[in-house]
Coordinates of C-alpha atoms and ligand atoms in Angstrom, one line a residue:
Chain A
M1 CA 0.0 0.0 0.0
G2 CA 2.7 2.4 1.1
L3 CA 4.7 1.5 -2.0
R4 CA 1.8 2.1 -4.3
I5 CA 1.1 5.5 -2.9
T6 CA 4.8 6.3 -3.3
K7 CA 4.7 5.2 -6.9
T8 CA 1.5 7.1 -7.5
T9 CA 3.0 10.2 -6.0
I10 CA 6.2 9.9 -8.1
A11 CA 4.0 9.5 -11.3
A12 CA 1.9 12.5 -10.3
L13 CA 5.0 14.5 -9.7
L14 CA 6.5 13.4 -13.0
I15 CA 3.4 14.4 -14.9
T16 CA 3.1 17.7 -13.1
T17 CA 6.8 18.4 -13.8
G18 CA 6.2 17.5 -17.4
L19 CA 3.3 19.8 -17.7
V20 CA 5.1 22.7 -16.1
L21 CA 8.2 22.3 -18.2
G22 CA 6.0 21.9 -21.3
G23 CA 4.0 25.0 -20.3
C24 CA 7.3 26.9 -19.9
Q25 CA 8.5 25.8 -23.2
S26 CA 5.3 26.8 -25.1
L27 CA 5.5 30.2 -23.2
Q28 CA 8.9 30.8 -24.6
H29 CA 7.5 30.5 -28.2
E30 CA 5.5 33.6 -27.6
P31 CA 7.4 36.9 -28.0
D32 CA 9.1 37.7 -24.7
N33 CA 8.1 41.3 -24.0
R34 CA 8.8 41.3 -20.2
L35 CA 11.7 43.6 -20.5
Y36 CA 9.7 46.0 -22.7
M37 CA 7.0 46.1 -20.1
Q38 CA 9.5 46.7 -17.3
L39 CA 10.9 49.7 -19.2
G40 CA 7.4 51.2 -19.3
E41 CA 6.7 50.4 -22.9
R42 CA 7.4 52.8 -25.7
S43 CA 6.4 55.9 -23.7
G44 CA 8.7 54.9 -20.8
I45 CA 11.6 54.2 -23.2
A46 CA 10.9 57.7 -24.8
D47 CA 11.3 59.3 -21.4
V48 CA 14.5 57.6 -20.7
V49 CA 15.9 58.7 -24.2
E50 CA 14.7 62.2 -23.5
D51 CA 16.6 62.3 -20.2
L52 CA 19.6 60.7 -21.9
L53 CA 19.6 63.5 -24.4
Y54 CA 19.7 66.2 -21.7
L55 CA 22.6 64.4 -20.0
I56 CA 24.5 64.1 -23.3
V57 CA 24.1 67.8 -24.1
A58 CA 25.5 68.7 -20.6
D59 CA 28.4 66.1 -20.8
E60 CA 31.6 67.8 -21.8
R61 CA 33.2 64.4 -22.6
I62 CA 30.8 63.7 -25.5
N63 CA 28.6 66.6 -26.4
H64 CA 31.0 67.8 -29.1
Q65 CA 30.2 64.6 -31.0
F66 CA 26.5 65.4 -31.1
K67 CA 26.9 69.0 -32.4
G68 CA 24.4 69.7 -35.1
M69 CA 22.5 66.5 -34.8
N70 CA 18.8 66.2 -35.7
V71 CA 17.4 65.8 -32.1
A72 CA 13.9 64.6 -33.1
Q73 CA 15.3 62.0 -35.4
F74 CA 17.8 60.7 -32.9
H75 CA 15.1 60.5 -30.2
R76 CA 12.7 58.6 -32.5
N77 CA 15.4 56.2 -33.8
L78 CA 17.0 55.4 -30.5
T79 CA 13.6 54.9 -28.8
D80 CA 12.5 52.5 -31.6
Q81 CA 15.8 50.7 -31.3
L82 CA 15.6 50.2 -27.5
C83 CA 11.9 49.3 -27.9
E84 CA 12.6 46.6 -30.5
L85 CA 15.6 45.3 -28.5
S86 CA 13.5 44.9 -25.4
G87 CA 10.9 42.9 -27.2
G88 CA 8.4 45.7 -27.9
P89 CA 6.3 46.1 -31.1
C90 CA 8.7 48.6 -32.8
T91 CA 11.0 48.4 -35.8
Y92 CA 14.2 50.3 -35.9
T93 CA 14.4 52.3 -39.2
G94 CA 17.5 54.4 -38.5
R95 CA 21.0 54.0 -40.0
E96 CA 23.2 51.0 -39.6
M97 CA 25.2 51.1 -36.3
R98 CA 28.7 50.5 -37.5
E99 CA 28.5 52.7 -40.5
L100 CA 26.8 55.5 -38.6
H101 CA 29.5 55.7 -35.8
A102 CA 32.4 54.8 -38.0
D103 CA 33.9 58.2 -38.6
M104 CA 33.3 59.4 -35.0
G105 CA 36.4 57.8 -33.6
I106 CA 34.5 57.0 -30.4
T107 CA 36.9 56.3 -27.5
A108 CA 36.5 54.0 -24.5
T109 CA 36.1 57.2 -22.4
Q110 CA 33.3 58.4 -24.6
F111 CA 31.6 55.1 -24.7
N112 CA 31.7 54.9 -20.9
A113 CA 30.3 58.4 -20.7
L114 CA 27.3 57.4 -22.8
A115 CA 26.8 54.2 -20.8
E116 CA 26.9 56.2 -17.6
N117 CA 24.3 58.7 -18.9
L118 CA 22.1 55.9 -20.0
I119 CA 22.2 54.3 -16.6
L120 CA 21.5 57.7 -14.9
A121 CA 18.6 58.3 -17.3
M122 CA 17.1 54.9 -16.4
E123 CA 17.6 55.5 -12.7
K124 CA 15.9 58.9 -13.0
N125 CA 12.9 57.0 -14.5
R126 CA 12.9 54.4 -11.8
I127 CA 13.7 51.5 -14.1
P128 CA 14.4 48.5 -11.8
T129 CA 18.1 47.4 -11.5
A130 CA 17.3 44.0 -13.1
A131 CA 15.7 45.7 -16.1
Q132 CA 18.6 48.1 -16.5
N133 CA 21.1 45.2 -16.5
K134 CA 19.0 43.3 -19.1
L135 CA 18.8 46.1 -21.5
I136 CA 22.6 46.8 -21.2
K137 CA 23.2 43.1 -21.8
R138 CA 21.3 43.4 -25.1
L139 CA 23.2 46.5 -26.1
L140 CA 26.6 44.9 -25.5
P141 CA 27.0 43.2 -28.8
M142 CA 27.0 46.6 -30.5
Y143 CA 30.1 47.7 -28.6
P144 CA 32.6 46.7 -31.4
D145 CA 30.4 48.4 -34.0
I146 CA 30.1 51.7 -32.0
R147 CA 33.9 51.7 -31.2
H148 CA 34.7 50.6 -34.7
L149 CA 36.9 47.8 -33.4
Chain B
M1 CA 58.3 57.4 9.3
T2 CA 59.2 54.8 12.0
R3 CA 57.2 56.9 14.5
L4 CA 54.2 56.9 12.2
V5 CA 54.4 53.2 11.6
A6 CA 54.6 52.5 15.3
Q7 CA 51.2 54.2 15.5
P8 CA 49.1 52.6 12.8
V9 CA 45.9 53.9 14.4
K10 CA 47.1 57.4 14.4
K11 CA 48.2 57.0 10.9
L12 CA 44.9 55.6 9.9
W13 CA 43.1 58.7 11.2
A14 CA 45.6 61.0 9.6
G15 CA 45.2 59.2 6.3
T16 CA 41.4 59.3 6.7
L17 CA 41.5 63.0 7.1
V18 CA 43.7 63.4 4.0
T19 CA 41.4 61.0 2.1
L20 CA 38.3 62.8 3.1
G21 CA 40.0 66.2 2.4
L22 CA 40.6 65.0 -1.1
L23 CA 37.1 63.7 -1.4
A24 CA 35.7 67.0 -0.4
S25 CA 37.7 69.0 -2.8
P26 CA 35.5 70.1 -5.8
V27 CA 38.6 70.5 -8.1
V28 CA 39.5 66.9 -7.6
M29 CA 35.9 65.7 -7.9
A30 CA 35.7 67.0 -11.4
D31 CA 38.6 64.9 -12.5
V32 CA 37.4 61.5 -11.4
G33 CA 37.6 59.3 -14.4
S34 CA 34.9 57.9 -16.7
R35 CA 34.8 54.2 -16.1
I36 CA 31.5 52.9 -14.8
W37 CA 31.1 52.9 -11.0
A38 CA 32.9 50.2 -9.0
T39 CA 34.7 48.8 -12.1
G40 CA 38.0 50.0 -10.5
G41 CA 37.6 47.3 -7.8
V42 CA 39.2 48.3 -4.5
T43 CA 42.7 48.3 -3.1
T44 CA 44.0 44.9 -2.0
I45 CA 46.3 44.4 1.0
E46 CA 49.2 44.4 -1.5
G47 CA 48.2 47.7 -3.1
S48 CA 47.1 46.3 -6.5
A49 CA 43.5 46.8 -7.6
G50 CA 41.2 43.9 -6.9
G51 CA 39.3 42.7 -3.9
G52 CA 40.8 42.4 -0.4
L53 CA 43.1 39.5 -0.8
V54 CA 43.2 38.9 -4.5
P55 CA 44.3 41.1 -7.4
W56 CA 41.8 41.4 -10.2
A57 CA 42.4 42.2 -13.9
M58 CA 40.8 45.6 -13.5
L59 CA 43.1 48.6 -12.9
G60 CA 42.6 50.9 -10.0
S61 CA 40.8 54.3 -10.1
Y62 CA 38.3 55.3 -12.8
A63 CA 40.7 56.4 -15.5
S64 CA 39.5 55.4 -19.0
D65 CA 41.5 55.5 -22.2
E66 CA 42.1 59.2 -22.2
E67 CA 42.5 59.8 -18.6
W68 CA 44.8 59.7 -15.5
G69 CA 43.5 58.4 -12.2
G70 CA 44.7 57.7 -8.7
T71 CA 43.7 56.0 -5.5
L72 CA 44.5 56.2 -1.8
A73 CA 43.6 53.5 0.6
L74 CA 43.8 52.6 4.2
S75 CA 42.9 49.0 5.3
R76 CA 43.0 47.1 8.5
A77 CA 42.6 43.4 9.3
E78 CA 42.0 42.4 12.9
V79 CA 42.4 38.6 13.3
D80 CA 42.6 36.6 16.5
D81 CA 46.3 37.1 17.3
Y82 CA 47.5 39.7 14.7
S83 CA 46.5 43.0 13.2
L84 CA 47.6 44.1 9.8
A85 CA 47.5 47.8 8.7
V86 CA 48.0 48.7 5.1
T87 CA 48.5 52.1 3.4
G88 CA 48.3 52.1 -0.3
A89 CA 48.4 54.5 -3.2
G90 CA 48.1 53.9 -6.9
L91 CA 48.2 55.7 -10.3
N92 CA 46.5 54.6 -13.5
W93 CA 47.4 55.9 -16.9
N94 CA 44.8 55.5 -19.7
N95 CA 43.4 52.4 -18.1
R96 CA 46.4 50.7 -19.5
I97 CA 48.9 50.6 -16.7
E98 CA 48.6 50.8 -13.0
V99 CA 51.5 51.6 -10.6
T100 CA 51.0 51.1 -6.9
V101 CA 52.9 51.2 -3.6
A102 CA 51.8 49.8 -0.3
R103 CA 53.2 49.5 3.1
Q104 CA 52.1 46.7 5.4
T105 CA 52.5 46.7 9.2
L106 CA 51.8 43.4 11.0
D107 CA 51.4 43.8 14.7
L108 CA 52.6 40.5 16.2
D109 CA 50.5 40.9 19.4
S110 CA 50.6 37.4 20.9
L111 CA 53.5 36.1 18.9
V112 CA 55.8 38.5 20.8
F113 CA 56.1 36.0 23.6
T114 CA 56.8 33.0 21.4
L115 CA 59.6 35.0 19.7
K116 CA 61.0 36.2 23.0
N117 CA 61.0 32.8 24.7
G118 CA 61.8 30.6 21.7
F119 CA 64.2 32.7 19.7
G120 CA 65.2 35.5 22.1
L121 CA 63.9 38.1 19.7
E122 CA 62.4 41.3 20.8
Q123 CA 60.2 42.4 18.0
D124 CA 56.5 43.5 18.0
E125 CA 55.9 44.2 14.4
L126 CA 56.9 43.3 10.8
N127 CA 56.9 45.8 8.0
Q128 CA 57.0 45.3 4.3
D129 CA 56.9 47.6 1.3
I130 CA 55.3 46.5 -2.0
F131 CA 55.8 48.1 -5.3
G132 CA 53.3 47.0 -7.9
V133 CA 52.7 47.4 -11.6
K134 CA 49.9 45.9 -13.6
V135 CA 49.2 46.1 -17.3
R136 CA 45.9 45.6 -19.0
L137 CA 46.8 43.3 -21.9
V138 CA 43.5 43.0 -23.6
G139 CA 39.7 43.4 -23.2
D140 CA 37.3 45.3 -21.1
V141 CA 35.7 43.8 -18.0
L142 CA 32.2 45.1 -19.0
Y143 CA 32.2 45.1 -22.7
S144 CA 34.3 42.3 -24.0
P145 CA 32.7 38.9 -24.4
W146 CA 36.0 37.3 -23.2
G147 CA 36.5 39.8 -20.3
Q148 CA 39.6 41.7 -19.4
W149 CA 43.1 40.2 -19.0
S150 CA 46.0 41.7 -17.2
A151 CA 49.5 40.8 -16.0
G152 CA 51.3 42.2 -13.0
L153 CA 54.3 42.2 -10.7
Q154 CA 54.5 42.8 -7.0
H155 CA 58.0 43.5 -5.8
K156 CA 58.1 43.0 -2.0
R157 CA 60.8 44.2 0.4
Q158 CA 60.9 43.2 4.1
R159 CA 61.9 46.0 6.3
D160 CA 62.6 43.8 9.4
F161 CA 64.2 40.5 8.3
T162 CA 65.3 39.3 11.8
V163 CA 62.2 37.3 12.5
P164 CA 61.6 35.8 9.1
N165 CA 65.3 34.9 9.0
A166 CA 65.2 33.2 12.4
I167 CA 62.3 31.0 11.3
G168 CA 64.0 29.8 8.1
A169 CA 63.1 32.3 5.4
R170 CA 65.8 32.5 2.7
D171 CA 65.4 36.1 1.4
D172 CA 64.2 39.4 2.5
S173 CA 62.7 40.4 -0.8
G174 CA 60.9 38.8 -3.7
T175 CA 58.8 39.4 -6.7
D176 CA 55.4 37.9 -7.4
V177 CA 54.3 37.6 -11.0
Y178 CA 50.6 37.2 -11.7
F179 CA 48.1 36.9 -14.6
S180 CA 44.5 37.8 -14.1
G181 CA 41.2 37.6 -15.9
S182 CA 38.0 39.4 -14.9
K183 CA 34.6 39.6 -16.4
V184 CA 31.2 41.1 -15.5
F185 CA 28.2 39.0 -16.7
F186 CA 25.3 41.3 -17.0
A187 CA 21.9 40.3 -15.5
A188 CA 23.3 36.8 -14.7
V189 CA 22.0 36.2 -11.1
F190 CA 18.3 37.2 -10.6
G191 CA 18.9 40.1 -13.0
R192 CA 22.0 41.2 -11.1
N193 CA 25.4 41.6 -12.6
L194 CA 28.0 39.0 -11.7
L195 CA 31.7 39.6 -11.4
V196 CA 34.1 36.7 -11.8
N197 CA 37.9 36.9 -11.4
G198 CA 40.6 34.3 -11.7
T199 CA 44.3 34.9 -10.9
L200 CA 47.4 32.8 -11.3
R201 CA 50.3 33.9 -9.2
G202 CA 54.0 32.7 -9.3
T203 CA 55.5 33.4 -5.9
R204 CA 58.0 32.4 -3.2
A205 CA 56.5 34.6 -0.5
N206 CA 55.7 33.2 2.9
Q207 CA 52.4 34.7 4.3
G208 CA 52.4 37.1 1.4
G209 CA 56.0 38.1 2.1
L210 CA 55.6 39.2 5.7
L211 CA 57.5 36.1 6.7
G212 CA 60.1 36.5 4.0
F213 CA 60.7 34.6 0.8
G214 CA 61.6 30.9 0.2
G215 CA 62.2 28.5 2.9
D216 CA 63.7 25.1 4.0
L217 CA 60.7 23.1 2.5
N218 CA 60.7 24.8 -0.8
N219 CA 62.7 27.7 -2.1
G220 CA 61.5 28.1 -5.7
Y221 CA 58.6 29.7 -7.4
E222 CA 55.3 27.9 -7.2
V223 CA 52.1 28.7 -9.1
M224 CA 49.1 29.6 -6.9
A225 CA 45.5 29.9 -7.9
E226 CA 43.3 32.7 -6.6
A227 CA 39.7 33.6 -7.4
G228 CA 37.0 36.0 -6.5
V229 CA 33.3 36.3 -7.3
G230 CA 30.9 39.1 -6.5
V231 CA 27.3 40.1 -7.2
F232 CA 26.3 43.7 -7.7
I233 CA 23.1 44.1 -5.7
N234 CA 22.9 47.5 -7.4
R235 CA 25.6 49.8 -8.7
Q236 CA 26.6 50.8 -5.2
W237 CA 26.7 47.5 -3.4
L238 CA 28.9 44.4 -4.3
V239 CA 28.9 41.3 -2.2
G240 CA 31.2 38.4 -2.8
A241 CA 33.9 36.1 -1.7
E242 CA 37.6 35.4 -2.5
Y243 CA 40.0 32.5 -2.2
R244 CA 43.8 32.6 -2.3
Q245 CA 46.0 29.5 -2.5
K246 CA 49.3 29.9 -0.6
P247 CA 52.7 28.1 -0.7
D248 CA 54.0 26.3 2.3
N249 CA 57.8 26.9 2.4
L250 CA 58.7 26.8 6.1
S251 CA 58.9 23.7 8.3
F252 CA 58.7 26.2 11.3
A253 CA 54.9 26.5 10.9
R254 CA 52.3 25.4 8.4
E255 CA 50.9 28.0 6.0
D256 CA 47.2 27.9 5.0
D257 CA 45.1 29.2 2.1
W258 CA 43.2 32.5 2.7
W259 CA 39.6 33.3 2.1
D260 CA 37.2 36.1 2.7
M261 CA 33.5 37.2 2.3
F262 CA 33.2 40.9 1.5
I263 CA 30.7 43.6 1.1
A264 CA 31.7 46.8 -0.7
W265 CA 29.8 50.0 -0.8
V266 CA 30.7 52.4 -3.6
P267 CA 28.4 55.4 -3.2
D268 CA 30.1 57.2 -6.0
R269 CA 33.5 57.1 -7.8
R270 CA 35.3 59.0 -5.1
L271 CA 34.7 56.6 -2.2
A272 CA 34.7 52.9 -1.6
V273 CA 34.2 51.2 1.7
T274 CA 34.9 47.5 2.1
A275 CA 34.1 45.2 5.0
A276 CA 35.0 41.6 5.1
F277 CA 35.2 38.5 7.2
V278 CA 38.6 37.0 6.6
N279 CA 40.1 33.7 7.4
L280 CA 43.8 33.5 7.2
G281 CA 44.3 30.0 8.7
D282 CA 47.3 29.2 10.8
I283 CA 50.0 31.9 10.8
A284 CA 53.4 31.3 12.4
T285 CA 52.2 28.5 14.7
L286 CA 49.1 30.5 15.9
E287 CA 46.0 28.6 14.7
D288 CA 42.9 29.5 12.8
Q289 CA 43.3 33.3 12.4
Q290 CA 40.0 34.9 11.5
G291 CA 38.5 38.2 12.0
I292 CA 37.4 41.5 10.4
Y293 CA 38.8 43.4 7.5
L294 CA 37.9 47.1 6.9
S295 CA 39.1 49.2 4.0
L296 CA 38.6 52.8 2.9
Q297 CA 39.6 53.9 -0.6
G298 CA 39.4 57.4 -2.2
S299 CA 39.7 57.8 -6.0
F300 CA 40.7 61.0 -7.8
Ligands
HEM401 C1 25.5 51.2 -27.2 C2 25.8 52.4 -27.5 C3 25.1 53.2 -28.6 C4 24.0 53.0 -29.2 C5 23.0 51.8 -29.1 C6 23.7 54.1 -30.2 C7 22.7 54.2 -31.0 C8 22.4 55.3 -31.9 C9 21.2 55.5 -32.6 C10 20.1 54.5 -32.7 C11 21.4 56.6 -33.4 C12 20.4 57.2 -34.3 C13 20.6 56.6 -35.7 C14 19.8 57.4 -36.7 O1 19.2 58.4 -36.4 O2 19.8 56.9 -37.9 C15 22.7 57.1 -33.0 C16 23.2 58.3 -33.5 C17 24.3 58.9 -33.0 N1 25.2 58.4 -32.1 FE1 25.1 56.6 -31.2 N2 24.8 54.9 -30.1 C18 25.7 54.4 -29.1 C19 26.8 55.1 -28.7 C20 27.2 56.2 -29.1 C21 28.4 56.9 -28.6 C22 29.3 56.4 -27.4 C23 28.5 58.1 -29.2 C24 29.5 59.2 -29.1 C25 30.0 59.6 -27.9 C26 27.5 58.2 -30.2 C27 27.2 59.2 -31.0 C28 26.2 59.3 -31.9 C29 25.9 60.5 -32.8 C30 26.9 61.7 -32.8 C31 24.8 60.2 -33.5 C32 24.3 60.9 -34.7 C33 23.5 62.1 -34.6 C34 23.1 62.5 -35.9 O3 23.9 63.1 -36.6 O4 21.9 62.2 -36.3 N3 26.7 57.0 -30.1 N4 23.3 56.3 -32.1

């Protein structure tokens, strides 16, 4: 009797585990927009990019690079890019990253300055630490393109 | 200098005032480098940037590739029968090369009696100077998929060799060579960033050099493995642990590996405060030395 119950329990556990795992797997097939939601959707991201712009303009280490840029276009394109990257329903239509930054000769100092400003802009908009880290993680592959390495 | 060394506590306070003075100066504030918060590590007991006991591949201060940076640090370890005070300073050029100096003062406390009765020696402290250089060979701890890799030297000079000599150490100076890799994995632990460090060190030092270099059991270089891991709770708080393998060159007393568990608070680039629980094992016949480590670092 005791043995049967144990066997039944194990079977039940196995089935439940199978269902849960299966469920998780099927969930993963849907687009994962959790990060997008944590960033406050497109409007939340647009606020972060706006604050980022203010910080860039005030930052002596990098503002010279941005002289004469089209602010509205930069704001729209970067917002779309971060939106798409975080799993949101946007499509980036701006210029290609490597080509765009190629002639700027962006140094490690300047890249760090921009990363710092992005973090500060996210903090100002109360983006949770985990969401900040996840967004940066998704931006990392662009590092060699931006630095033209 | 001797007078100052004899009063590590006074020196600690004087240094603290100097450090805080620097921190409060707006001119200096403006010059703190551009690397991301806490990526300079803190100052190890040997002066090189890293954790508390293990040098990491990151260079000290926040200097990025177009900048100079510097650090000043005061640290103290209080274990059961000893206390160690460290004053360290470092310079970083372009996040490429780090040059450091450190002075260690080990108060022998309880060992004084052993030395007097067993060896007829009257000595209550050991001093050592460490001159360090570390070069970032390749990579960036945050941005490179393969992390950051550095190599360094620590040239150590005993200032009081009588005791190490009496217990069998061969030399009063020595040079450690190390190779280090560090990498931050973003959003790796519950969305938190994970820092991983590995270091290989070639050394002949007994207890880091405080008990001299080489000995009767072994007199040559040996390769020791050291490691550290930390999790950034957020950008101001890092908690972690370190492990440091050690040689065992002297028959006089067994030497153990070291480990610690630390928490570091980096409110901004100018200041880092580190507290740790350290276990230094057996030291010069006195068993199971554990206690508290505290370190204050200013960057400019
Ligand atoms: C991960 C880091 C970075 C990302 C994801 C990024 C992304 C972008 C995007 C999406 C645009 C707009 C493209 C368009 O309008 O077609 C842009 C433009 C620009 N970026 Fe970056 N960027 C990064 C780092 C940097 C850095 C470090 C600098 C210089 C310090 C920089 C300087 C510029 C400039 C000057 C423009 C062009 C403005 C204009 O003329 O329209 N970027 N970037």
